[in-house]
Amino acid sequence: MTAKREPAACWRCADTVFHFDGRHPLIMGILNVTPDSFSDGGEHNRPEDAVRWAHRMRDEGAHIIDVGGESTRPGFNETGVSLEEERRRVLPVVEVLVKEGFIVSVDTSKPEIMTEAAAAGVHILNDIRGFEMPGAEEAAAKTECGLVVMHRSHSTDYDDVVAEVEAYLRDRQARLEALGVAADRICWDPGFGFGKTVEQNFRLLGATDRFVASGQPYLMGLSRKSSIGAATSQSVPHDRVAGSVAGALIAVQKGAQIVRVHDCRETADAVAVWRAAEEASL
Ligand code: 9MG
């Protein structure tokens, strides 16, 4: 691990700048607008249901709504969803959410969707493929959005998973910066569950403080994933809420500024208890 810096003080996401004080992590609520979402059953695939769910997550403590139109469960179909279908699923929902004053993130790897979502006013582009699809980094660079750059791999064959994930994120950041993206727009994400064994996932979680020391905003997304299921012996994603909250809180305690979750109220409550304890011991 190289170049230790102070944790990121802010994250620039279009017209919004998030300031971090180490005690108020951002909760990114997951809004899957897919018919085949792995852990919420794809309950939000009518635009009006999706918008209603976004309101509920905001009421329960979400600061950001992450809208995804492609099923991104680990091991998902690599061919993904067509451009037309993803556009049809995502854009009507993000247009309403932006109009209603939400901070909106779009989970996409397609440059066309990035450009159209940014034009519709979204604040964040979240790419599980690290802006590697042809044209994606250029499309992202032309926007003012915050960018979540996630690591994923097709193999679990690492010599040192932490060092290799860090090297990847540094490389993707350098490429984006070369295209003119300011460093304070770029958020790192180790890609918990994407091409890692259970042990490697937990090693990454344990190394959160080391990633945070890179000085980039840092996001952890482990909600209801199979490694949480493995640790808790819960085979059904809905039964992984407590394990997910515990994992998110570990990430927050180690300095992660953003957690991507299904269970906003439970996560917000856990963070509130941790903050109360921190403030009481000042
Ligand atoms: C879309 N998606 C599914 N899992 C994710 C994770 O861990 N991080 C980010 N940024 N996106 C994710």
PDB file of C-alpha atoms and ligand atoms in Angstrom:
ATOM      1  CA  MET A   1       0.000   0.000   0.000  1.00  0.00           C
ATOM      2  CA  THR A   2       1.523   3.321  -1.066  1.00  0.00           C
ATOM      3  CA  ALA A   3       1.075   7.076  -0.500  1.00  0.00           C
ATOM      4  CA  LYS A   4      -0.862   7.397   2.754  1.00  0.00           C
ATOM      5  CA  ARG A   5      -2.936  10.583   2.824  1.00  0.00           C
ATOM      6  CA  GLU A   6      -5.697  12.040   4.928  1.00  0.00           C
ATOM      7  CA  PRO A   7      -9.138  10.516   4.315  1.00  0.00           C
ATOM      8  CA  ALA A   8     -11.096  12.351   1.622  1.00  0.00           C
ATOM      9  CA  ALA A   9     -12.694  15.547   2.912  1.00  0.00           C
ATOM     10  CA  CYS A  10     -15.272  15.826   0.132  1.00  0.00           C
ATOM     11  CA  TRP A  11     -16.792  14.214  -2.942  1.00  0.00           C
ATOM     12  CA  ARG A  12     -17.824  16.380  -5.869  1.00  0.00           C
ATOM     13  CA  CYS A  13     -20.939  15.049  -7.635  1.00  0.00           C
ATOM     14  CA  ALA A  14     -22.271  17.503 -10.262  1.00  0.00           C
ATOM     15  CA  ASP A  15     -23.968  20.400  -8.436  1.00  0.00           C
ATOM     16  CA  THR A  16     -23.595  18.699  -5.052  1.00  0.00           C
ATOM     17  CA  VAL A  17     -20.483  18.506  -2.900  1.00  0.00           C
ATOM     18  CA  PHE A  18     -20.573  16.065  -0.004  1.00  0.00           C
ATOM     19  CA  HIS A  19     -18.351  17.047   2.928  1.00  0.00           C
ATOM     20  CA  PHE A  20     -17.080  14.293   5.176  1.00  0.00           C
ATOM     21  CA  ASP A  21     -16.428  14.678   8.894  1.00  0.00           C
ATOM     22  CA  GLY A  22     -15.708  11.010   9.647  1.00  0.00           C
ATOM     23  CA  ARG A  23     -18.982  10.502  11.503  1.00  0.00           C
ATOM     24  CA  HIS A  24     -21.761  10.995   8.949  1.00  0.00           C
ATOM     25  CA  PRO A  25     -21.318   8.377   6.239  1.00  0.00           C
ATOM     26  CA  LEU A  26     -23.569   8.536   3.235  1.00  0.00           C
ATOM     27  CA  ILE A  27     -26.146   5.819   2.854  1.00  0.00           C
ATOM     28  CA  MET A  28     -26.712   4.856  -0.772  1.00  0.00           C
ATOM     29  CA  GLY A  29     -30.034   3.022  -1.091  1.00  0.00           C
ATOM     30  CA  ILE A  30     -30.273   0.343  -3.765  1.00  0.00           C
ATOM     31  CA  LEU A  31     -33.113   0.696  -6.252  1.00  0.00           C
ATOM     32  CA  ASN A  32     -33.095  -2.161  -8.733  1.00  0.00           C
ATOM     33  CA  VAL A  33     -35.439  -1.593 -11.628  1.00  0.00           C
ATOM     34  CA  THR A  34     -34.904  -5.064 -13.026  1.00  0.00           C
ATOM     35  CA  PRO A  35     -37.294  -7.967 -13.268  1.00  0.00           C
ATOM     36  CA  ASP A  36     -34.630 -10.341 -11.881  1.00  0.00           C
ATOM     37  CA  SER A  37     -32.948  -8.554  -9.005  1.00  0.00           C
ATOM     38  CA  PHE A  38     -31.221 -11.143  -6.787  1.00  0.00           C
ATOM     39  CA  SER A  39     -32.082  -9.904  -3.361  1.00  0.00           C
ATOM     40  CA  ASP A  40     -35.232  -7.837  -3.523  1.00  0.00           C
ATOM     41  CA  GLY A  41     -37.123  -9.918  -6.051  1.00  0.00           C
ATOM     42  CA  GLY A  42     -37.284  -7.088  -8.592  1.00  0.00           C
ATOM     43  CA  GLU A  43     -40.217  -5.525  -6.813  1.00  0.00           C
ATOM     44  CA  HIS A  44     -39.629  -2.092  -8.320  1.00  0.00           C
ATOM     45  CA  ASN A  45     -39.920  -2.599 -12.037  1.00  0.00           C
ATOM     46  CA  ARG A  46     -42.884  -0.284 -12.591  1.00  0.00           C
ATOM     47  CA  PRO A  47     -41.667   3.346 -12.523  1.00  0.00           C
ATOM     48  CA  GLU A  48     -44.291   4.402  -9.968  1.00  0.00           C
ATOM     49  CA  ASP A  49     -43.318   1.537  -7.635  1.00  0.00           C
ATOM     50  CA  ALA A  50     -39.658   2.450  -8.014  1.00  0.00           C
ATOM     51  CA  VAL A  51     -40.311   6.085  -7.134  1.00  0.00           C
ATOM     52  CA  ARG A  52     -42.391   5.060  -4.119  1.00  0.00           C
ATOM     53  CA  TRP A  53     -39.569   2.810  -2.930  1.00  0.00           C
ATOM     54  CA  ALA A  54     -37.065   5.647  -3.348  1.00  0.00           C
ATOM     55  CA  HIS A  55     -39.230   7.858  -1.116  1.00  0.00           C
ATOM     56  CA  ARG A  56     -39.346   5.119   1.468  1.00  0.00           C
ATOM     57  CA  MET A  57     -35.572   4.688   1.428  1.00  0.00           C
ATOM     58  CA  ARG A  58     -35.057   8.450   1.763  1.00  0.00           C
ATOM     59  CA  ASP A  59     -37.500   8.563   4.701  1.00  0.00           C
ATOM     60  CA  GLU A  60     -35.503   5.737   6.267  1.00  0.00           C
ATOM     61  CA  GLY A  61     -32.166   7.529   5.983  1.00  0.00           C
ATOM     62  CA  ALA A  62     -30.835   7.131   2.435  1.00  0.00           C
ATOM     63  CA  HIS A  63     -28.871  10.145   1.169  1.00  0.00           C
ATOM     64  CA  ILE A  64     -28.406   8.789  -2.351  1.00  0.00           C
ATOM     65  CA  ILE A  65     -30.602   6.511  -4.485  1.00  0.00           C
ATOM     66  CA  ASP A  66     -28.661   4.165  -6.769  1.00  0.00           C
ATOM     67  CA  VAL A  67     -30.834   3.165  -9.727  1.00  0.00           C
ATOM     68  CA  GLY A  68     -29.816   0.067 -11.670  1.00  0.00           C
ATOM     69  CA  GLY A  69     -31.439  -1.451 -14.724  1.00  0.00           C
ATOM     70  CA  GLU A  70     -29.051  -4.330 -15.256  1.00  0.00           C
ATOM     71  CA  SER A  71     -28.917  -7.299 -12.930  1.00  0.00           C
ATOM     72  CA  THR A  72     -25.477  -7.010 -11.365  1.00  0.00           C
ATOM     73  CA  ARG A  73     -25.453  -9.935  -9.002  1.00  0.00           C
ATOM     74  CA  PRO A  74     -22.060 -11.582  -8.854  1.00  0.00           C
ATOM     75  CA  GLY A  75     -21.988 -14.170 -11.653  1.00  0.00           C
ATOM     76  CA  PHE A  76     -24.615 -12.278 -13.644  1.00  0.00           C
ATOM     77  CA  ASN A  77     -25.073 -12.733 -17.357  1.00  0.00           C
ATOM     78  CA  GLU A  78     -22.056 -11.078 -18.995  1.00  0.00           C
ATOM     79  CA  THR A  79     -23.984 -10.034 -22.077  1.00  0.00           C
ATOM     80  CA  GLY A  80     -26.127  -7.904 -19.805  1.00  0.00           C
ATOM     81  CA  VAL A  81     -29.246  -6.127 -20.898  1.00  0.00           C
ATOM     82  CA  SER A  82     -29.674  -4.315 -24.234  1.00  0.00           C
ATOM     83  CA  LEU A  83     -29.125  -0.576 -24.423  1.00  0.00           C
ATOM     84  CA  GLU A  84     -32.791   0.008 -25.312  1.00  0.00           C
ATOM     85  CA  GLU A  85     -34.046  -2.092 -22.415  1.00  0.00           C
ATOM     86  CA  GLU A  86     -31.704  -0.494 -19.876  1.00  0.00           C
ATOM     87  CA  ARG A  87     -32.703   2.962 -21.118  1.00  0.00           C
ATOM     88  CA  ARG A  88     -36.394   2.037 -20.860  1.00  0.00           C
ATOM     89  CA  ARG A  89     -35.978   0.784 -17.299  1.00  0.00           C
ATOM     90  CA  VAL A  90     -33.732   3.500 -15.900  1.00  0.00           C
ATOM     91  CA  LEU A  91     -34.382   6.866 -17.517  1.00  0.00           C
ATOM     92  CA  PRO A  92     -38.069   7.383 -16.646  1.00  0.00           C
ATOM     93  CA  VAL A  93     -37.267   6.647 -13.004  1.00  0.00           C
ATOM     94  CA  VAL A  94     -34.203   8.895 -12.757  1.00  0.00           C
ATOM     95  CA  GLU A  95     -36.054  11.744 -14.475  1.00  0.00           C
ATOM     96  CA  VAL A  96     -38.755  11.682 -11.799  1.00  0.00           C
ATOM     97  CA  LEU A  97     -36.269  11.291  -8.945  1.00  0.00           C
ATOM     98  CA  VAL A  98     -34.149  14.233 -10.134  1.00  0.00           C
ATOM     99  CA  LYS A  99     -37.281  16.406 -10.468  1.00  0.00           C
ATOM    100  CA  GLU A 100     -38.296  15.416  -6.942  1.00  0.00           C
ATOM    101  CA  GLY A 101     -34.963  16.553  -5.532  1.00  0.00           C
ATOM    102  CA  PHE A 102     -33.267  13.228  -4.873  1.00  0.00           C
ATOM    103  CA  ILE A 103     -29.516  12.772  -5.111  1.00  0.00           C
ATOM    104  CA  VAL A 104     -29.407  10.122  -7.810  1.00  0.00           C
ATOM    105  CA  SER A 105     -26.756   7.632  -8.812  1.00  0.00           C
ATOM    106  CA  VAL A 106     -27.047   5.418 -11.871  1.00  0.00           C
ATOM    107  CA  ASP A 107     -25.524   1.967 -11.846  1.00  0.00           C
ATOM    108  CA  THR A 108     -24.501   1.447 -15.463  1.00  0.00           C
ATOM    109  CA  SER A 109     -21.534   0.497 -17.628  1.00  0.00           C
ATOM    110  CA  LYS A 110     -22.921   1.808 -20.908  1.00  0.00           C
ATOM    111  CA  PRO A 111     -21.549   5.126 -22.184  1.00  0.00           C
ATOM    112  CA  GLU A 112     -24.877   6.056 -23.802  1.00  0.00           C
ATOM    113  CA  ILE A 113     -26.750   5.617 -20.517  1.00  0.00           C
ATOM    114  CA  MET A 114     -24.053   7.628 -18.706  1.00  0.00           C
ATOM    115  CA  THR A 115     -24.447  10.528 -21.122  1.00  0.00           C
ATOM    116  CA  GLU A 116     -28.248  10.453 -21.051  1.00  0.00           C
ATOM    117  CA  ALA A 117     -28.450  10.063 -17.279  1.00  0.00           C
ATOM    118  CA  ALA A 118     -26.074  12.987 -16.763  1.00  0.00           C
ATOM    119  CA  ALA A 119     -28.179  15.104 -19.136  1.00  0.00           C
ATOM    120  CA  ALA A 120     -31.217  14.167 -17.043  1.00  0.00           C
ATOM    121  CA  GLY A 121     -29.445  15.577 -13.980  1.00  0.00           C
ATOM    122  CA  VAL A 122     -28.108  12.582 -12.100  1.00  0.00           C
ATOM    123  CA  HIS A 123     -25.257  13.251  -9.701  1.00  0.00           C
ATOM    124  CA  ILE A 124     -23.278   9.995  -9.698  1.00  0.00           C
ATOM    125  CA  LEU A 125     -22.310   7.315 -12.213  1.00  0.00           C
ATOM    126  CA  ASN A 126     -21.622   3.967 -10.565  1.00  0.00           C
ATOM    127  CA  ASP A 127     -19.829   1.474 -12.791  1.00  0.00           C
ATOM    128  CA  ILE A 128     -19.132  -2.059 -11.617  1.00  0.00           C
ATOM    129  CA  ARG A 129     -16.924  -2.448 -14.708  1.00  0.00           C
ATOM    130  CA  GLY A 130     -14.650   0.411 -13.667  1.00  0.00           C
ATOM    131  CA  PHE A 131     -15.499   2.522 -16.770  1.00  0.00           C
ATOM    132  CA  GLU A 132     -13.774  -0.087 -18.916  1.00  0.00           C
ATOM    133  CA  MET A 133     -16.423  -0.532 -21.616  1.00  0.00           C
ATOM    134  CA  PRO A 134     -15.362   1.184 -24.851  1.00  0.00           C
ATOM    135  CA  GLY A 135     -16.300   4.853 -24.621  1.00  0.00           C
ATOM    136  CA  ALA A 136     -17.290   4.718 -20.952  1.00  0.00           C
ATOM    137  CA  GLU A 137     -14.392   6.686 -19.491  1.00  0.00           C
ATOM    138  CA  GLU A 138     -14.716   9.353 -22.175  1.00  0.00           C
ATOM    139  CA  ALA A 139     -18.487   9.595 -21.626  1.00  0.00           C
ATOM    140  CA  ALA A 140     -18.002   9.845 -17.859  1.00  0.00           C
ATOM    141  CA  ALA A 141     -15.249  12.427 -18.234  1.00  0.00           C
ATOM    142  CA  LYS A 142     -17.549  14.678 -20.271  1.00  0.00           C
ATOM    143  CA  THR A 143     -20.000  14.873 -17.364  1.00  0.00           C
ATOM    144  CA  GLU A 144     -19.580  16.604 -14.011  1.00  0.00           C
ATOM    145  CA  CYS A 145     -20.878  13.567 -12.110  1.00  0.00           C
ATOM    146  CA  GLY A 146     -19.184  11.844  -9.208  1.00  0.00           C
ATOM    147  CA  LEU A 147     -17.795   8.518 -10.425  1.00  0.00           C
ATOM    148  CA  VAL A 148     -17.780   5.261  -8.460  1.00  0.00           C
ATOM    149  CA  VAL A 149     -14.994   3.114  -9.884  1.00  0.00           C
ATOM    150  CA  MET A 150     -15.405  -0.500  -8.804  1.00  0.00           C
ATOM    151  CA  HIS A 151     -12.960  -3.395  -9.063  1.00  0.00           C
ATOM    152  CA  ARG A 152     -14.113  -6.752 -10.289  1.00  0.00           C
ATOM    153  CA  SER A 153     -12.312  -9.781 -11.573  1.00  0.00           C
ATOM    154  CA  HIS A 154     -13.164 -12.965 -13.425  1.00  0.00           C
ATOM    155  CA  SER A 155     -10.775 -14.986 -11.287  1.00  0.00           C
ATOM    156  CA  THR A 156      -9.991 -15.274  -7.592  1.00  0.00           C
ATOM    157  CA  ASP A 157      -6.343 -15.931  -8.312  1.00  0.00           C
ATOM    158  CA  TYR A 158      -4.580 -13.114  -6.454  1.00  0.00           C
ATOM    159  CA  ASP A 159      -1.160 -13.042  -4.778  1.00  0.00           C
ATOM    160  CA  ASP A 160      -2.289 -10.139  -2.604  1.00  0.00           C
ATOM    161  CA  VAL A 161      -5.909  -9.178  -3.100  1.00  0.00           C
ATOM    162  CA  VAL A 162      -5.630  -5.850  -1.272  1.00  0.00           C
ATOM    163  CA  ALA A 163      -2.557  -4.689  -3.178  1.00  0.00           C
ATOM    164  CA  GLU A 164      -3.977  -5.817  -6.529  1.00  0.00           C
ATOM    165  CA  VAL A 165      -7.338  -4.151  -6.019  1.00  0.00           C
ATOM    166  CA  GLU A 166      -5.581  -0.960  -4.951  1.00  0.00           C
ATOM    167  CA  ALA A 167      -3.297  -1.039  -8.007  1.00  0.00           C
ATOM    168  CA  TYR A 168      -6.328  -1.457 -10.266  1.00  0.00           C
ATOM    169  CA  LEU A 169      -8.200   1.464  -8.685  1.00  0.00           C
ATOM    170  CA  ARG A 170      -5.126   3.682  -8.877  1.00  0.00           C
ATOM    171  CA  ASP A 171      -4.711   2.827 -12.550  1.00  0.00           C
ATOM    172  CA  ARG A 172      -8.367   3.526 -13.372  1.00  0.00           C
ATOM    173  CA  GLN A 173      -8.122   6.811 -11.484  1.00  0.00           C
ATOM    174  CA  ALA A 174      -5.014   7.849 -13.443  1.00  0.00           C
ATOM    175  CA  ARG A 175      -6.796   7.132 -16.724  1.00  0.00           C
ATOM    176  CA  LEU A 176      -9.813   9.200 -15.711  1.00  0.00           C
ATOM    177  CA  GLU A 177      -7.626  12.051 -14.485  1.00  0.00           C
ATOM    178  CA  ALA A 178      -5.767  12.003 -17.821  1.00  0.00           C
ATOM    179  CA  LEU A 179      -9.140  12.638 -19.460  1.00  0.00           C
ATOM    180  CA  GLY A 180      -9.668  15.667 -17.235  1.00  0.00           C
ATOM    181  CA  VAL A 181     -11.664  14.208 -14.346  1.00  0.00           C
ATOM    182  CA  ALA A 182     -10.817  15.980 -11.074  1.00  0.00           C
ATOM    183  CA  ALA A 183      -9.615  13.599  -8.360  1.00  0.00           C
ATOM    184  CA  ASP A 184     -12.309  14.790  -5.964  1.00  0.00           C
ATOM    185  CA  ARG A 185     -14.969  13.321  -8.272  1.00  0.00           C
ATOM    186  CA  ILE A 186     -13.577   9.791  -8.067  1.00  0.00           C
ATOM    187  CA  CYS A 187     -14.757   7.304  -5.445  1.00  0.00           C
ATOM    188  CA  TRP A 188     -13.060   3.926  -4.992  1.00  0.00           C
ATOM    189  CA  ASP A 189     -14.906   0.684  -4.409  1.00  0.00           C
ATOM    190  CA  PRO A 190     -13.181  -2.710  -3.921  1.00  0.00           C
ATOM    191  CA  GLY A 191     -16.076  -4.651  -5.437  1.00  0.00           C
ATOM    192  CA  PHE A 192     -16.980  -6.919  -2.519  1.00  0.00           C
ATOM    193  CA  GLY A 193     -18.367 -10.105  -4.057  1.00  0.00           C
ATOM    194  CA  PHE A 194     -17.104  -9.549  -7.580  1.00  0.00           C
ATOM    195  CA  GLY A 195     -14.482 -12.213  -8.325  1.00  0.00           C
ATOM    196  CA  LYS A 196     -13.294 -12.774  -4.745  1.00  0.00           C
ATOM    197  CA  THR A 197     -13.546 -15.694  -2.363  1.00  0.00           C
ATOM    198  CA  VAL A 198     -15.329 -15.256   0.950  1.00  0.00           C
ATOM    199  CA  GLU A 199     -11.969 -14.861   2.670  1.00  0.00           C
ATOM    200  CA  GLN A 200     -10.767 -12.326   0.103  1.00  0.00           C
ATOM    201  CA  ASN A 201     -13.956 -10.314   0.529  1.00  0.00           C
ATOM    202  CA  PHE A 202     -13.447 -10.138   4.270  1.00  0.00           C
ATOM    203  CA  ARG A 203      -9.785  -9.297   3.813  1.00  0.00           C
ATOM    204  CA  LEU A 204     -10.889  -6.336   1.703  1.00  0.00           C
ATOM    205  CA  LEU A 205     -13.421  -5.315   4.330  1.00  0.00           C
ATOM    206  CA  GLY A 206     -10.706  -5.506   6.974  1.00  0.00           C
ATOM    207  CA  ALA A 207      -8.421  -3.360   4.816  1.00  0.00           C
ATOM    208  CA  THR A 208     -10.979  -0.549   4.533  1.00  0.00           C
ATOM    209  CA  ASP A 209      -8.829   1.814   6.611  1.00  0.00           C
ATOM    210  CA  ARG A 210      -5.896   1.234   4.276  1.00  0.00           C
ATOM    211  CA  PHE A 211      -7.999   2.091   1.210  1.00  0.00           C
ATOM    212  CA  VAL A 212      -9.439   5.128   2.969  1.00  0.00           C
ATOM    213  CA  ALA A 213      -5.849   6.288   3.524  1.00  0.00           C
ATOM    214  CA  SER A 214      -5.557   6.692  -0.262  1.00  0.00           C
ATOM    215  CA  GLY A 215      -7.428   9.976   0.197  1.00  0.00           C
ATOM    216  CA  GLN A 216     -10.204   9.051  -2.232  1.00  0.00           C
ATOM    217  CA  PRO A 217     -13.846   8.785  -1.145  1.00  0.00           C
ATOM    218  CA  TYR A 218     -14.471   5.101  -0.451  1.00  0.00           C
ATOM    219  CA  LEU A 219     -17.632   3.048  -0.937  1.00  0.00           C
ATOM    220  CA  MET A 220     -18.378  -0.409   0.419  1.00  0.00           C
ATOM    221  CA  GLY A 221     -21.233  -2.481  -1.026  1.00  0.00           C
ATOM    222  CA  LEU A 222     -21.753  -5.781   0.729  1.00  0.00           C
ATOM    223  CA  SER A 223     -25.480  -5.693   1.370  1.00  0.00           C
ATOM    224  CA  ARG A 224     -27.097  -9.145   1.389  1.00  0.00           C
ATOM    225  CA  LYS A 225     -24.251 -10.640  -0.653  1.00  0.00           C
ATOM    226  CA  SER A 226     -23.326 -14.301  -0.543  1.00  0.00           C
ATOM    227  CA  SER A 227     -20.199 -13.788   1.590  1.00  0.00           C
ATOM    228  CA  ILE A 228     -22.442 -12.225   4.224  1.00  0.00           C
ATOM    229  CA  GLY A 229     -24.632 -15.296   3.805  1.00  0.00           C
ATOM    230  CA  ALA A 230     -21.580 -17.542   4.203  1.00  0.00           C
ATOM    231  CA  ALA A 231     -20.491 -15.816   7.414  1.00  0.00           C
ATOM    232  CA  THR A 232     -23.977 -15.935   8.915  1.00  0.00           C
ATOM    233  CA  SER A 233     -25.139 -19.275   7.440  1.00  0.00           C
ATOM    234  CA  GLN A 234     -28.058 -17.481   5.823  1.00  0.00           C
ATOM    235  CA  SER A 235     -28.800 -18.810   2.354  1.00  0.00           C
ATOM    236  CA  VAL A 236     -31.723 -16.442   1.676  1.00  0.00           C
ATOM    237  CA  PRO A 237     -30.682 -12.849   0.838  1.00  0.00           C
ATOM    238  CA  HIS A 238     -33.569 -11.360   2.855  1.00  0.00           C
ATOM    239  CA  ASP A 239     -32.221 -13.127   5.939  1.00  0.00           C
ATOM    240  CA  ARG A 240     -28.863 -11.366   5.667  1.00  0.00           C
ATOM    241  CA  VAL A 241     -30.007  -7.984   6.983  1.00  0.00           C
ATOM    242  CA  ALA A 242     -28.291  -8.165  10.384  1.00  0.00           C
ATOM    243  CA  GLY A 243     -25.081  -9.496   8.840  1.00  0.00           C
ATOM    244  CA  SER A 244     -25.169  -6.735   6.212  1.00  0.00           C
ATOM    245  CA  VAL A 245     -25.672  -4.029   8.819  1.00  0.00           C
ATOM    246  CA  ALA A 246     -22.752  -5.420  10.826  1.00  0.00           C
ATOM    247  CA  GLY A 247     -20.559  -5.395   7.713  1.00  0.00           C
ATOM    248  CA  ALA A 248     -21.575  -1.860   6.765  1.00  0.00           C
ATOM    249  CA  LEU A 249     -20.826  -0.658  10.285  1.00  0.00           C
ATOM    250  CA  ILE A 250     -17.373  -2.256  10.210  1.00  0.00           C
ATOM    251  CA  ALA A 251     -16.673  -0.399   6.959  1.00  0.00           C
ATOM    252  CA  VAL A 252     -17.915   2.874   8.471  1.00  0.00           C
ATOM    253  CA  GLN A 253     -15.853   2.430  11.629  1.00  0.00           C
ATOM    254  CA  LYS A 254     -12.813   1.907   9.437  1.00  0.00           C
ATOM    255  CA  GLY A 255     -13.530   5.127   7.575  1.00  0.00           C
ATOM    256  CA  ALA A 256     -15.680   4.277   4.532  1.00  0.00           C
ATOM    257  CA  GLN A 257     -17.625   7.395   3.614  1.00  0.00           C
ATOM    258  CA  ILE A 258     -20.364   5.664   1.618  1.00  0.00           C
ATOM    259  CA  VAL A 259     -22.188   2.369   2.126  1.00  0.00           C
ATOM    260  CA  ARG A 260     -24.472   0.912  -0.549  1.00  0.00           C
ATOM    261  CA  VAL A 261     -27.333  -0.917   1.145  1.00  0.00           C
ATOM    262  CA  HIS A 262     -30.790  -2.413   0.766  1.00  0.00           C
ATOM    263  CA  ASP A 263     -31.792  -1.845   4.386  1.00  0.00           C
ATOM    264  CA  CYS A 264     -31.563   1.898   4.909  1.00  0.00           C
ATOM    265  CA  ARG A 265     -33.336   2.250   8.236  1.00  0.00           C
ATOM    266  CA  GLU A 266     -31.414  -0.565   9.893  1.00  0.00           C
ATOM    267  CA  THR A 267     -28.116   0.802   8.591  1.00  0.00           C
ATOM    268  CA  ALA A 268     -28.957   4.380   9.598  1.00  0.00           C
ATOM    269  CA  ASP A 269     -29.879   3.216  13.109  1.00  0.00           C
ATOM    270  CA  ALA A 270     -26.645   1.268  13.490  1.00  0.00           C
ATOM    271  CA  VAL A 271     -24.618   4.273  12.330  1.00  0.00           C
ATOM    272  CA  ALA A 272     -26.523   6.537  14.739  1.00  0.00           C
ATOM    273  CA  VAL A 273     -25.671   4.287  17.693  1.00  0.00           C
ATOM    274  CA  TRP A 274     -22.004   4.167  16.682  1.00  0.00           C
ATOM    275  CA  ARG A 275     -21.952   7.984  16.307  1.00  0.00           C
ATOM    276  CA  ALA A 276     -23.559   8.471  19.728  1.00  0.00           C
ATOM    277  CA  ALA A 277     -20.857   6.321  21.298  1.00  0.00           C
ATOM    278  CA  GLU A 278     -18.097   8.158  19.412  1.00  0.00           C
ATOM    279  CA  GLU A 279     -19.415  11.568  20.431  1.00  0.00           C
ATOM    280  CA  ALA A 280     -19.881  10.513  24.052  1.00  0.00           C
ATOM    281  CA  SER A 281     -16.249   9.461  24.276  1.00  0.00           C
ATOM    282  CA  LEU A 282     -14.822  12.734  22.965  1.00  0.00           C
TER     283      LEU A 282
HETATM  284  C1  9MG B   1     -24.337  -2.394  -8.629  1.00  0.00           C
HETATM  285  N1  9MG B   1     -23.558  -2.965  -7.540  1.00  0.00           N
HETATM  286  C2  9MG B   1     -23.716  -4.200  -6.995  1.00  0.00           C
HETATM  287  N2  9MG B   1     -22.803  -4.379  -6.028  1.00  0.00           N
HETATM  288  C3  9MG B   1     -22.080  -3.242  -5.965  1.00  0.00           C
HETATM  289  C4  9MG B   1     -21.000  -2.815  -5.179  1.00  0.00           C
HETATM  290  O1  9MG B   1     -20.448  -3.593  -4.265  1.00  0.00           O
HETATM  291  N3  9MG B   1     -20.501  -1.583  -5.396  1.00  0.00           N
HETATM  292  C5  9MG B   1     -21.039  -0.767  -6.346  1.00  0.00           C
HETATM  293  N4  9MG B   1     -20.482   0.444  -6.510  1.00  0.00           N
HETATM  294  N5  9MG B   1     -22.054  -1.126  -7.118  1.00  0.00           N
HETATM  295  C6  9MG B   1     -22.570  -2.345  -6.924  1.00  0.00           C
END
